[in-house]
Amino acid sequence: MSTLARARCQAKAHPLAMDAVLAAAVLTCMVAGSFVEPRHQHSVSWALRTPDPLSLVLMALGAATLVFRRRAPMTVLALTGTLSVIESLTGDPRAPVAMSAVIALYTVASTTDRPTTWRVGLLTMTVLTGAAMSAGPLPWYAQENLAIFAWTGIGATAGDAVRSRRAFVQAIRERAERAERTREEEARRRVAEERLRIARDLHDVVAHHIALVNVQAGVAAHVMDKRPDQAKEALGHVREASRSALNELRATVGLLRQSDDPEAPTEPAPGLDRLDELTGTFRNAGLHIEVARADQGTTLPAAVDLAAYRIIQEALTNVQKHAGPQAKAEVSVVRVGPHIEITVLDDGSGEHEPQDSGGGHGLLGMRERVTALRGTLTTGPRYGGGFRVHAILPVKNRTPTGEDPA
């Protein structure tokens, strides 16, 4: 820490002591100036003089009031101004008592607003200069009288400049603090969004594959004794579903790795190009699925492609879990103008998870995905039985932040 910075810290910690030091310095300057008398004949010269005892008393009182200049700046200015006027009317020769009034005026200007500084400064300059010009042996145009006008103006101007600089620095500091708070809030928002996105991915992966494993394990247990070949086939599907679940979990959890981790996953996020593979896993679990696509030649952004895949995955998982063993599902992917429409229907008799219940997050996750892409999602029971999931996604990624959630 530099000497100037250390002095500022001490001044802030002990303001009364610093003002006492300032008052002592001002008193020293005033007393020293009272013993010197300028002469203006053919050239400027200086001579020693003896100050009047009353002037010494006025200088001491003016310096003493400066100790309290921070606590009551207006009162201190009024007292020092009054002492200066008294000295102008009675001092012969004059003593620089007005120096204390200049310091007090500087304090007022540095602690108040600009209109107050203008009013108080003009009043102080007028009163002190008028008293100096109208009283005493010197003519009104003497340099000593004009010096009072100049020094009071300098005190008011300097105080106003210090106040302006202090306000400017404070504004910069507040702006920096607001920017820091904004960055922290933005960081927390991004962390919350990332946690929510990873939670959706984990839910979709786990719910899909665990549902398939549960169905195939039940089939294997049911036919283990009578049809071992079919049980073996069901166990093979269990193994494939569990392997696929582990791979997707590894890829999803890998998003939490550091960027310099050499084991970070490089496999791209799933999309509609893996729709046949996805429906094949459900067919192996015994679900009858019909797929209709009319989106040939459409290239989707990664976020939209992933959202479409996850919506179909979650919808078919709900069919597998809730629609009943004899249910049939229909999946359609259609390009309609600037949108891609995803529809999943089933004719089951079971009830899908309610949207307002706290037990499931599948429909909520689908709605969050669609909303993040500024699409629309419609879910609900069909007339005559079954359930319908209909999502409309923009072909062009229009996420609010312009980033790719995938």
mmCIF file of C-alpha atoms in Angstrom:
data_model
loop_
_atom_site.group_PDB
_atom_site.id
_atom_site.type_symbol
_atom_site.label_atom_id
_atom_site.label_comp_id
_atom_site.label_asym_id
_atom_site.label_seq_id
_atom_site.Cartn_x
_atom_site.Cartn_y
_atom_site.Cartn_z
ATOM 1 C CA MET A 1 0.000 0.000 0.000
ATOM 2 C CA SER A 2 1.394 3.416 -0.966
ATOM 3 C CA THR A 3 1.944 6.259 1.489
ATOM 4 C CA LEU A 4 -0.926 8.266 -0.013
ATOM 5 C CA ALA A 5 -3.343 5.345 0.222
ATOM 6 C CA ARG A 6 -2.261 4.689 3.821
ATOM 7 C CA ALA A 7 -2.846 8.335 4.696
ATOM 8 C CA ARG A 8 -6.328 8.208 3.175
ATOM 9 C CA CYS A 9 -7.203 5.131 5.198
ATOM 10 C CA GLN A 10 -6.031 6.794 8.397
ATOM 11 C CA ALA A 11 -7.999 9.935 7.563
ATOM 12 C CA LYS A 12 -11.175 7.877 7.104
ATOM 13 C CA ALA A 13 -10.546 5.985 10.333
ATOM 14 C CA HIS A 14 -9.785 9.095 12.457
ATOM 15 C CA PRO A 15 -11.478 12.110 10.837
ATOM 16 C CA LEU A 16 -11.494 14.273 13.992
ATOM 17 C CA ALA A 17 -7.767 13.833 14.526
ATOM 18 C CA MET A 18 -7.020 14.697 10.909
ATOM 19 C CA ASP A 19 -9.161 17.819 11.163
ATOM 20 C CA ALA A 20 -7.255 18.817 14.301
ATOM 21 C CA VAL A 21 -3.977 18.450 12.382
ATOM 22 C CA LEU A 22 -5.420 20.538 9.550
ATOM 23 C CA ALA A 23 -6.560 23.232 12.011
ATOM 24 C CA ALA A 24 -3.076 23.382 13.519
ATOM 25 C CA ALA A 25 -1.528 23.734 10.052
ATOM 26 C CA VAL A 26 -3.971 26.518 9.115
ATOM 27 C CA LEU A 27 -3.278 28.329 12.381
ATOM 28 C CA THR A 28 0.461 28.123 11.731
ATOM 29 C CA CYS A 29 0.030 29.582 8.240
ATOM 30 C CA MET A 30 -2.221 32.388 9.487
ATOM 31 C CA VAL A 31 0.137 33.350 12.324
ATOM 32 C CA ALA A 32 3.138 33.257 10.014
ATOM 33 C CA GLY A 33 1.282 35.406 7.471
ATOM 34 C CA SER A 34 0.295 37.935 10.113
ATOM 35 C CA PHE A 35 3.964 38.792 10.758
ATOM 36 C CA VAL A 36 4.652 39.598 7.118
ATOM 37 C CA GLU A 37 3.550 42.807 5.450
ATOM 38 C CA PRO A 38 3.823 43.315 1.678
ATOM 39 C CA ARG A 39 4.989 46.677 0.359
ATOM 40 C CA HIS A 40 4.099 48.065 -3.055
ATOM 41 C CA GLN A 41 6.274 51.002 -3.981
ATOM 42 C CA HIS A 42 8.579 50.623 -6.981
ATOM 43 C CA SER A 43 8.790 46.806 -6.507
ATOM 44 C CA VAL A 44 7.177 44.172 -4.368
ATOM 45 C CA SER A 45 8.969 43.625 -1.040
ATOM 46 C CA TRP A 46 8.203 42.185 2.372
ATOM 47 C CA ALA A 47 8.659 43.523 5.874
ATOM 48 C CA LEU A 48 8.084 42.238 9.383
ATOM 49 C CA ARG A 49 5.218 43.585 11.448
ATOM 50 C CA THR A 50 3.583 42.966 14.793
ATOM 51 C CA PRO A 51 0.009 41.593 14.568
ATOM 52 C CA ASP A 52 -2.731 42.981 16.749
ATOM 53 C CA PRO A 53 -3.587 40.793 19.797
ATOM 54 C CA LEU A 54 -7.246 40.722 18.736
ATOM 55 C CA SER A 55 -6.189 39.341 15.353
ATOM 56 C CA LEU A 56 -4.262 36.561 17.058
ATOM 57 C CA VAL A 57 -7.353 35.683 19.099
ATOM 58 C CA LEU A 58 -9.531 35.670 15.960
ATOM 59 C CA MET A 59 -7.044 33.432 14.144
ATOM 60 C CA ALA A 60 -6.997 30.992 17.071
ATOM 61 C CA LEU A 61 -10.797 30.874 17.209
ATOM 62 C CA GLY A 62 -11.078 30.426 13.425
ATOM 63 C CA ALA A 63 -8.593 27.549 13.434
ATOM 64 C CA ALA A 64 -10.305 25.906 16.435
ATOM 65 C CA THR A 65 -13.679 25.836 14.684
ATOM 66 C CA LEU A 66 -12.146 23.915 11.747
ATOM 67 C CA VAL A 67 -11.796 20.871 13.996
ATOM 68 C CA PHE A 68 -15.578 20.389 13.694
ATOM 69 C CA ARG A 69 -15.860 21.193 9.972
ATOM 70 C CA ARG A 70 -17.062 17.660 9.037
ATOM 71 C CA ARG A 71 -19.739 17.517 11.721
ATOM 72 C CA ALA A 72 -21.306 20.929 11.104
ATOM 73 C CA PRO A 73 -19.892 22.483 7.906
ATOM 74 C CA MET A 74 -22.502 25.259 7.635
ATOM 75 C CA THR A 75 -22.070 26.310 11.256
ATOM 76 C CA VAL A 76 -18.289 26.311 10.942
ATOM 77 C CA LEU A 77 -18.538 28.450 7.776
ATOM 78 C CA ALA A 78 -20.825 30.932 9.536
ATOM 79 C CA LEU A 79 -18.448 31.220 12.509
ATOM 80 C CA THR A 80 -15.281 31.573 10.434
ATOM 81 C CA GLY A 81 -17.019 34.075 8.132
ATOM 82 C CA THR A 82 -18.113 36.134 11.119
ATOM 83 C CA LEU A 83 -14.566 36.118 12.535
ATOM 84 C CA SER A 84 -13.215 37.216 9.143
ATOM 85 C CA VAL A 85 -15.672 40.125 8.963
ATOM 86 C CA ILE A 86 -14.732 41.202 12.489
ATOM 87 C CA GLU A 87 -11.059 41.098 11.561
ATOM 88 C CA SER A 88 -11.729 43.182 8.413
ATOM 89 C CA LEU A 89 -13.484 45.852 10.502
ATOM 90 C CA THR A 90 -11.020 45.978 13.407
ATOM 91 C CA GLY A 91 -7.677 44.693 12.203
ATOM 92 C CA ASP A 92 -4.991 47.250 11.431
ATOM 93 C CA PRO A 93 -2.819 45.877 10.028
ATOM 94 C CA ARG A 94 -4.972 43.041 8.782
ATOM 95 C CA ALA A 95 -4.302 39.357 9.497
ATOM 96 C CA PRO A 96 -5.233 36.430 7.192
ATOM 97 C CA VAL A 97 -8.174 35.238 9.312
ATOM 98 C CA ALA A 98 -10.141 34.678 6.081
ATOM 99 C CA MET A 99 -8.012 31.571 5.426
ATOM 100 C CA SER A 100 -10.151 29.633 7.907
ATOM 101 C CA ALA A 101 -13.296 30.781 6.092
ATOM 102 C CA VAL A 102 -11.855 29.574 2.774
ATOM 103 C CA ILE A 103 -11.229 26.099 4.268
ATOM 104 C CA ALA A 104 -14.756 26.036 5.716
ATOM 105 C CA LEU A 105 -16.238 27.065 2.354
ATOM 106 C CA TYR A 106 -14.281 24.264 0.663
ATOM 107 C CA THR A 107 -15.759 21.783 3.160
ATOM 108 C CA VAL A 108 -19.310 22.987 2.498
ATOM 109 C CA ALA A 109 -18.826 22.744 -1.269
ATOM 110 C CA SER A 110 -17.378 19.224 -1.036
ATOM 111 C CA THR A 111 -20.220 17.883 1.126
ATOM 112 C CA THR A 112 -23.316 19.514 -0.403
ATOM 113 C CA ASP A 113 -24.880 19.749 -3.841
ATOM 114 C CA ARG A 114 -23.959 22.223 -6.567
ATOM 115 C CA PRO A 115 -26.913 24.659 -6.141
ATOM 116 C CA THR A 116 -26.142 24.978 -2.444
ATOM 117 C CA THR A 117 -22.469 25.534 -3.262
ATOM 118 C CA TRP A 118 -23.367 28.340 -5.681
ATOM 119 C CA ARG A 119 -25.652 30.095 -3.213
ATOM 120 C CA VAL A 120 -23.370 29.769 -0.187
ATOM 121 C CA GLY A 121 -20.234 30.527 -2.204
ATOM 122 C CA LEU A 122 -21.617 33.706 -3.738
ATOM 123 C CA LEU A 123 -22.916 34.869 -0.367
ATOM 124 C CA THR A 124 -19.562 34.227 1.334
ATOM 125 C CA MET A 125 -17.577 35.923 -1.428
ATOM 126 C CA THR A 126 -19.878 38.950 -1.396
ATOM 127 C CA VAL A 127 -19.877 39.408 2.388
ATOM 128 C CA LEU A 128 -16.138 38.912 2.946
ATOM 129 C CA THR A 129 -15.058 40.952 -0.078
ATOM 130 C CA GLY A 130 -17.558 43.718 0.695
ATOM 131 C CA ALA A 131 -16.398 43.927 4.301
ATOM 132 C CA ALA A 132 -12.767 44.047 3.211
ATOM 133 C CA MET A 133 -13.393 46.777 0.616
ATOM 134 C CA SER A 134 -15.590 48.968 2.810
ATOM 135 C CA ALA A 135 -13.417 48.937 5.955
ATOM 136 C CA GLY A 136 -9.767 49.482 6.712
ATOM 137 C CA PRO A 137 -7.115 51.912 5.569
ATOM 138 C CA LEU A 138 -6.549 50.265 2.158
ATOM 139 C CA PRO A 139 -8.459 51.422 -0.939
ATOM 140 C CA TRP A 140 -11.237 49.163 -2.189
ATOM 141 C CA TYR A 141 -9.240 48.081 -5.234
ATOM 142 C CA ALA A 142 -6.236 46.936 -3.192
ATOM 143 C CA GLN A 143 -4.774 43.530 -4.023
ATOM 144 C CA GLU A 144 -5.456 42.268 -0.492
ATOM 145 C CA ASN A 145 -9.188 42.885 -0.963
ATOM 146 C CA LEU A 146 -9.260 41.270 -4.384
ATOM 147 C CA ALA A 147 -7.285 38.319 -2.982
ATOM 148 C CA ILE A 148 -10.142 37.550 -0.578
ATOM 149 C CA PHE A 149 -12.550 37.384 -3.529
ATOM 150 C CA ALA A 150 -10.180 35.113 -5.461
ATOM 151 C CA TRP A 151 -9.405 32.738 -2.585
ATOM 152 C CA THR A 152 -13.060 32.261 -1.620
ATOM 153 C CA GLY A 153 -13.889 31.512 -5.259
ATOM 154 C CA ILE A 154 -11.042 28.985 -5.444
ATOM 155 C CA GLY A 155 -12.228 27.306 -2.229
ATOM 156 C CA ALA A 156 -15.785 26.897 -3.524
ATOM 157 C CA THR A 157 -14.604 25.664 -6.939
ATOM 158 C CA ALA A 158 -12.144 23.161 -5.483
ATOM 159 C CA GLY A 159 -14.747 21.760 -3.095
ATOM 160 C CA ASP A 160 -17.278 21.355 -5.901
ATOM 161 C CA ALA A 161 -14.669 19.576 -8.049
ATOM 162 C CA VAL A 162 -13.849 17.151 -5.216
ATOM 163 C CA ARG A 163 -17.536 16.452 -4.656
ATOM 164 C CA SER A 164 -18.073 15.796 -8.375
ATOM 165 C CA ARG A 165 -15.116 13.430 -8.536
ATOM 166 C CA ARG A 166 -16.279 11.596 -5.422
ATOM 167 C CA ALA A 167 -19.765 11.192 -6.919
ATOM 168 C CA PHE A 168 -18.257 9.967 -10.200
ATOM 169 C CA VAL A 169 -16.111 7.368 -8.451
ATOM 170 C CA GLN A 170 -19.096 6.238 -6.376
ATOM 171 C CA ALA A 171 -21.215 5.881 -9.516
ATOM 172 C CA ILE A 172 -18.504 3.768 -11.166
ATOM 173 C CA ARG A 173 -18.246 1.584 -8.062
ATOM 174 C CA GLU A 174 -22.018 1.086 -7.900
ATOM 175 C CA ARG A 175 -22.123 0.281 -11.616
ATOM 176 C CA ALA A 176 -19.372 -2.303 -11.140
ATOM 177 C CA GLU A 177 -21.220 -3.837 -8.190
ATOM 178 C CA ARG A 178 -24.441 -4.031 -10.215
ATOM 179 C CA ALA A 179 -22.565 -5.645 -13.090
ATOM 180 C CA GLU A 180 -21.024 -8.161 -10.690
ATOM 181 C CA ARG A 181 -24.437 -8.995 -9.229
ATOM 182 C CA THR A 182 -25.840 -9.355 -12.750
ATOM 183 C CA ARG A 183 -23.029 -11.740 -13.702
ATOM 184 C CA GLU A 184 -23.604 -13.803 -10.570
ATOM 185 C CA GLU A 185 -27.349 -13.975 -11.215
ATOM 186 C CA GLU A 186 -26.734 -14.935 -14.842
ATOM 187 C CA ALA A 187 -24.291 -17.645 -13.728
ATOM 188 C CA ARG A 188 -26.820 -19.011 -11.234
ATOM 189 C CA ARG A 189 -29.531 -18.977 -13.899
ATOM 190 C CA ARG A 190 -27.340 -20.865 -16.348
ATOM 191 C CA VAL A 191 -26.409 -23.412 -13.689
ATOM 192 C CA ALA A 192 -30.096 -23.938 -12.861
ATOM 193 C CA GLU A 193 -30.963 -24.357 -16.545
ATOM 194 C CA GLU A 194 -28.126 -26.839 -17.043
ATOM 195 C CA ARG A 195 -29.172 -28.849 -13.999
ATOM 196 C CA LEU A 196 -32.744 -28.938 -15.258
ATOM 197 C CA ARG A 197 -31.644 -30.041 -18.718
ATOM 198 C CA ILE A 198 -29.452 -32.829 -17.346
ATOM 199 C CA ALA A 199 -32.289 -33.919 -15.041
ATOM 200 C CA ARG A 200 -34.617 -34.178 -18.050
ATOM 201 C CA ASP A 201 -32.079 -36.236 -19.988
ATOM 202 C CA LEU A 202 -31.490 -38.568 -17.056
ATOM 203 C CA HIS A 203 -35.219 -39.004 -16.558
ATOM 204 C CA ASP A 204 -35.824 -39.797 -20.224
ATOM 205 C CA VAL A 205 -32.948 -42.272 -20.444
ATOM 206 C CA VAL A 206 -33.672 -44.059 -17.183
ATOM 207 C CA ALA A 207 -37.463 -44.184 -17.589
ATOM 208 C CA HIS A 208 -37.248 -45.541 -21.140
ATOM 209 C CA HIS A 209 -34.682 -48.269 -20.611
ATOM 210 C CA ILE A 210 -35.804 -49.339 -17.150
ATOM 211 C CA ALA A 211 -39.361 -49.742 -18.473
ATOM 212 C CA LEU A 212 -38.059 -52.005 -21.253
ATOM 213 C CA VAL A 213 -35.906 -53.977 -18.825
ATOM 214 C CA ASN A 214 -38.886 -54.423 -16.517
ATOM 215 C CA VAL A 215 -41.105 -55.725 -19.314
ATOM 216 C CA GLN A 216 -38.511 -58.127 -20.723
ATOM 217 C CA ALA A 217 -37.557 -59.390 -17.274
ATOM 218 C CA GLY A 218 -41.208 -60.093 -16.565
ATOM 219 C CA VAL A 219 -41.529 -62.004 -19.838
ATOM 220 C CA ALA A 220 -38.388 -64.025 -19.067
ATOM 221 C CA ALA A 221 -39.632 -64.921 -15.595
ATOM 222 C CA HIS A 222 -43.010 -65.946 -16.990
ATOM 223 C CA VAL A 223 -41.721 -68.314 -19.709
ATOM 224 C CA MET A 224 -38.509 -69.487 -18.044
ATOM 225 C CA ASP A 225 -39.799 -73.028 -17.288
ATOM 226 C CA LYS A 226 -42.014 -73.734 -20.305
ATOM 227 C CA ARG A 227 -40.264 -71.838 -23.136
ATOM 228 C CA PRO A 228 -36.584 -71.347 -22.303
ATOM 229 C CA ASP A 229 -35.760 -70.180 -25.844
ATOM 230 C CA GLN A 230 -38.201 -67.268 -25.541
ATOM 231 C CA ALA A 231 -36.855 -66.520 -22.048
ATOM 232 C CA LYS A 232 -33.339 -66.477 -23.445
ATOM 233 C CA GLU A 233 -34.425 -64.055 -26.143
ATOM 234 C CA ALA A 234 -36.094 -61.822 -23.554
ATOM 235 C CA LEU A 235 -32.929 -61.825 -21.451
ATOM 236 C CA GLY A 236 -30.979 -60.840 -24.549
ATOM 237 C CA HIS A 237 -33.261 -57.851 -24.959
ATOM 238 C CA VAL A 238 -32.723 -57.017 -21.295
ATOM 239 C CA ARG A 239 -28.977 -57.067 -21.862
ATOM 240 C CA GLU A 240 -29.252 -54.819 -24.940
ATOM 241 C CA ALA A 241 -31.553 -52.376 -23.150
ATOM 242 C CA SER A 242 -29.278 -52.196 -20.117
ATOM 243 C CA ARG A 243 -26.198 -51.696 -22.312
ATOM 244 C CA SER A 244 -27.963 -48.906 -24.195
ATOM 245 C CA ALA A 245 -29.022 -47.331 -20.903
ATOM 246 C CA LEU A 246 -25.463 -47.412 -19.609
ATOM 247 C CA ASN A 247 -24.128 -45.837 -22.796
ATOM 248 C CA GLU A 248 -26.663 -42.997 -22.690
ATOM 249 C CA LEU A 249 -26.105 -42.474 -18.983
ATOM 250 C CA ARG A 250 -22.362 -42.304 -19.579
ATOM 251 C CA ALA A 251 -22.870 -39.739 -22.322
ATOM 252 C CA THR A 252 -25.247 -37.653 -20.176
ATOM 253 C CA VAL A 253 -23.125 -37.746 -17.042
ATOM 254 C CA GLY A 254 -20.099 -36.983 -19.200
ATOM 255 C CA LEU A 255 -21.511 -33.503 -19.717
ATOM 256 C CA LEU A 256 -20.512 -32.799 -16.125
ATOM 257 C CA ARG A 257 -16.860 -33.562 -16.795
ATOM 258 C CA GLN A 258 -14.261 -30.864 -17.140
ATOM 259 C CA SER A 259 -13.374 -29.710 -20.625
ATOM 260 C CA ASP A 260 -9.813 -31.080 -20.304
ATOM 261 C CA ASP A 261 -10.975 -34.573 -19.308
ATOM 262 C CA PRO A 262 -9.713 -36.989 -21.992
ATOM 263 C CA GLU A 263 -12.567 -39.355 -21.270
ATOM 264 C CA ALA A 264 -15.274 -36.822 -22.120
ATOM 265 C CA PRO A 265 -17.841 -38.352 -24.505
ATOM 266 C CA THR A 266 -17.612 -37.573 -28.188
ATOM 267 C CA GLU A 267 -20.765 -39.393 -29.335
ATOM 268 C CA PRO A 268 -23.370 -36.976 -30.750
ATOM 269 C CA ALA A 269 -26.750 -36.560 -29.068
ATOM 270 C CA PRO A 270 -29.498 -38.848 -30.405
ATOM 271 C CA GLY A 271 -31.944 -37.544 -32.997
ATOM 272 C CA LEU A 272 -34.633 -38.645 -35.419
ATOM 273 C CA ASP A 273 -32.047 -40.543 -37.464
ATOM 274 C CA ARG A 274 -32.193 -43.134 -34.668
ATOM 275 C CA LEU A 275 -35.980 -43.345 -34.648
ATOM 276 C CA ASP A 276 -36.001 -46.839 -36.155
ATOM 277 C CA GLU A 277 -33.579 -48.044 -33.492
ATOM 278 C CA LEU A 278 -35.748 -46.481 -30.794
ATOM 279 C CA THR A 279 -38.982 -48.038 -32.000
ATOM 280 C CA GLY A 280 -37.188 -51.368 -32.445
ATOM 281 C CA THR A 281 -36.429 -51.521 -28.730
ATOM 282 C CA PHE A 282 -40.122 -51.065 -27.939
ATOM 283 C CA ARG A 283 -41.142 -53.670 -30.515
ATOM 284 C CA ASN A 284 -38.753 -56.128 -28.871
ATOM 285 C CA ALA A 285 -40.595 -55.438 -25.615
ATOM 286 C CA GLY A 286 -43.891 -56.465 -27.244
ATOM 287 C CA LEU A 287 -45.335 -53.056 -28.124
ATOM 288 C CA HIS A 288 -46.935 -52.795 -31.552
ATOM 289 C CA ILE A 289 -45.799 -49.525 -33.191
ATOM 290 C CA GLU A 290 -46.539 -47.993 -36.570
ATOM 291 C CA VAL A 291 -44.302 -45.214 -37.820
ATOM 292 C CA ALA A 292 -45.174 -42.679 -40.527
ATOM 293 C CA ARG A 293 -42.698 -40.038 -41.635
ATOM 294 C CA ALA A 294 -43.088 -37.140 -44.053
ATOM 295 C CA ASP A 295 -39.989 -35.146 -43.194
ATOM 296 C CA GLN A 296 -37.577 -36.412 -45.809
ATOM 297 C CA GLY A 297 -34.804 -33.971 -46.609
ATOM 298 C CA THR A 298 -35.347 -31.902 -43.473
ATOM 299 C CA THR A 299 -32.219 -31.058 -41.535
ATOM 300 C CA LEU A 300 -33.028 -30.115 -37.967
ATOM 301 C CA PRO A 301 -30.873 -28.171 -35.511
ATOM 302 C CA ALA A 302 -29.313 -30.345 -32.842
ATOM 303 C CA ALA A 303 -31.598 -28.964 -30.117
ATOM 304 C CA VAL A 304 -34.773 -29.589 -32.131
ATOM 305 C CA ASP A 305 -33.584 -33.025 -33.258
ATOM 306 C CA LEU A 306 -32.832 -34.071 -29.678
ATOM 307 C CA ALA A 307 -36.126 -32.688 -28.383
ATOM 308 C CA ALA A 308 -38.108 -34.602 -31.050
ATOM 309 C CA TYR A 309 -36.290 -37.827 -30.187
ATOM 310 C CA ARG A 310 -36.832 -37.401 -26.443
ATOM 311 C CA ILE A 311 -40.516 -36.541 -26.890
ATOM 312 C CA ILE A 312 -41.126 -39.723 -28.891
ATOM 313 C CA GLN A 313 -39.056 -41.740 -26.416
ATOM 314 C CA GLU A 314 -40.969 -40.436 -23.396
ATOM 315 C CA ALA A 315 -44.360 -40.807 -25.097
ATOM 316 C CA LEU A 316 -43.669 -44.445 -26.054
ATOM 317 C CA THR A 317 -42.348 -45.121 -22.555
ATOM 318 C CA ASN A 318 -45.643 -43.842 -21.135
ATOM 319 C CA VAL A 319 -47.524 -46.073 -23.572
ATOM 320 C CA GLN A 320 -45.463 -49.049 -22.434
ATOM 321 C CA LYS A 321 -46.052 -48.245 -18.760
ATOM 322 C CA HIS A 322 -49.651 -47.055 -18.712
ATOM 323 C CA ALA A 323 -51.551 -48.068 -21.844
ATOM 324 C CA GLY A 324 -51.895 -51.771 -21.108
ATOM 325 C CA PRO A 325 -50.400 -54.940 -22.632
ATOM 326 C CA GLN A 326 -52.553 -54.920 -25.773
ATOM 327 C CA ALA A 327 -52.080 -51.279 -26.688
ATOM 328 C CA LYS A 328 -50.908 -50.128 -30.089
ATOM 329 C CA ALA A 329 -49.009 -46.953 -30.767
ATOM 330 C CA GLU A 330 -48.716 -44.714 -33.819
ATOM 331 C CA VAL A 331 -45.812 -42.333 -34.371
ATOM 332 C CA SER A 332 -45.858 -39.665 -37.070
ATOM 333 C CA VAL A 333 -43.217 -37.109 -37.985
ATOM 334 C CA VAL A 334 -44.423 -34.525 -40.504
ATOM 335 C CA ARG A 335 -42.839 -31.354 -41.903
ATOM 336 C CA VAL A 336 -45.483 -28.617 -42.051
ATOM 337 C CA GLY A 337 -44.105 -25.328 -43.355
ATOM 338 C CA PRO A 338 -41.503 -23.933 -40.950
ATOM 339 C CA HIS A 339 -42.343 -26.513 -38.296
ATOM 340 C CA ILE A 340 -41.895 -30.196 -37.615
ATOM 341 C CA GLU A 341 -44.910 -31.908 -36.007
ATOM 342 C CA ILE A 342 -44.492 -34.943 -33.761
ATOM 343 C CA THR A 343 -47.555 -37.023 -32.907
ATOM 344 C CA VAL A 344 -47.711 -40.152 -30.746
ATOM 345 C CA LEU A 345 -51.083 -41.905 -30.361
ATOM 346 C CA ASP A 346 -52.135 -45.026 -28.521
ATOM 347 C CA ASP A 347 -55.400 -46.886 -28.099
ATOM 348 C CA GLY A 348 -54.723 -48.187 -24.615
ATOM 349 C CA SER A 349 -57.141 -48.198 -21.744
ATOM 350 C CA GLY A 350 -54.726 -47.134 -19.033
ATOM 351 C CA GLU A 351 -54.347 -43.606 -17.688
ATOM 352 C CA HIS A 352 -51.148 -41.684 -18.306
ATOM 353 C CA GLU A 353 -49.554 -39.657 -15.534
ATOM 354 C CA PRO A 354 -51.556 -36.520 -14.744
ATOM 355 C CA GLN A 355 -49.840 -33.278 -15.584
ATOM 356 C CA ASP A 356 -50.549 -31.763 -12.179
ATOM 357 C CA SER A 357 -49.425 -34.715 -10.101
ATOM 358 C CA GLY A 358 -46.167 -34.784 -8.254
ATOM 359 C CA GLY A 359 -45.384 -38.416 -9.025
ATOM 360 C CA GLY A 360 -44.144 -38.160 -12.614
ATOM 361 C CA HIS A 361 -41.984 -35.797 -14.599
ATOM 362 C CA GLY A 362 -42.325 -37.162 -18.141
ATOM 363 C CA LEU A 363 -45.004 -34.811 -19.432
ATOM 364 C CA LEU A 364 -43.465 -31.909 -17.539
ATOM 365 C CA GLY A 365 -40.076 -32.620 -19.097
ATOM 366 C CA MET A 366 -41.607 -32.766 -22.568
ATOM 367 C CA ARG A 367 -43.327 -29.435 -22.018
ATOM 368 C CA GLU A 368 -40.113 -27.829 -20.786
ATOM 369 C CA ARG A 369 -38.225 -29.040 -23.848
ATOM 370 C CA VAL A 370 -40.852 -27.697 -26.215
ATOM 371 C CA THR A 371 -41.158 -24.391 -24.382
ATOM 372 C CA ALA A 372 -37.383 -23.888 -24.470
ATOM 373 C CA LEU A 373 -37.562 -24.104 -28.272
ATOM 374 C CA ARG A 374 -40.646 -21.852 -28.439
ATOM 375 C CA GLY A 375 -42.838 -24.636 -29.718
ATOM 376 C CA THR A 376 -46.204 -25.931 -28.544
ATOM 377 C CA LEU A 377 -47.174 -29.193 -26.882
ATOM 378 C CA THR A 378 -50.643 -30.691 -26.547
ATOM 379 C CA THR A 379 -51.286 -33.791 -24.449
ATOM 380 C CA GLY A 380 -54.450 -35.457 -23.296
ATOM 381 C CA PRO A 381 -56.775 -38.454 -23.619
ATOM 382 C CA ARG A 382 -58.300 -39.312 -26.973
ATOM 383 C CA TYR A 383 -61.992 -39.640 -27.631
ATOM 384 C CA GLY A 384 -62.869 -43.337 -27.456
ATOM 385 C CA GLY A 385 -59.808 -44.284 -25.403
ATOM 386 C CA GLY A 386 -56.093 -43.859 -25.554
ATOM 387 C CA PHE A 387 -53.775 -40.911 -25.233
ATOM 388 C CA ARG A 388 -52.340 -38.307 -27.621
ATOM 389 C CA VAL A 389 -49.096 -36.363 -27.552
ATOM 390 C CA HIS A 390 -48.708 -33.664 -30.205
ATOM 391 C CA ALA A 391 -45.681 -31.374 -30.401
ATOM 392 C CA ILE A 392 -44.944 -28.605 -32.896
ATOM 393 C CA LEU A 393 -41.297 -27.602 -33.075
ATOM 394 C CA PRO A 394 -39.681 -24.902 -35.220
ATOM 395 C CA VAL A 395 -37.342 -26.206 -37.894
ATOM 396 C CA LYS A 396 -34.990 -23.301 -37.141
ATOM 397 C CA ASN A 397 -33.636 -23.125 -33.615
ATOM 398 C CA ARG A 398 -35.073 -20.033 -31.898
ATOM 399 C CA THR A 399 -34.060 -20.540 -28.297
ATOM 400 C CA PRO A 400 -34.187 -17.329 -26.239
ATOM 401 C CA THR A 401 -30.448 -17.255 -25.630
ATOM 402 C CA GLY A 402 -29.527 -18.337 -29.117
ATOM 403 C CA GLU A 403 -27.537 -21.273 -27.723
ATOM 404 C CA ASP A 404 -27.809 -24.928 -28.504
ATOM 405 C CA PRO A 405 -29.110 -26.759 -25.416
ATOM 406 C CA ALA A 406 -27.754 -30.030 -26.816
#
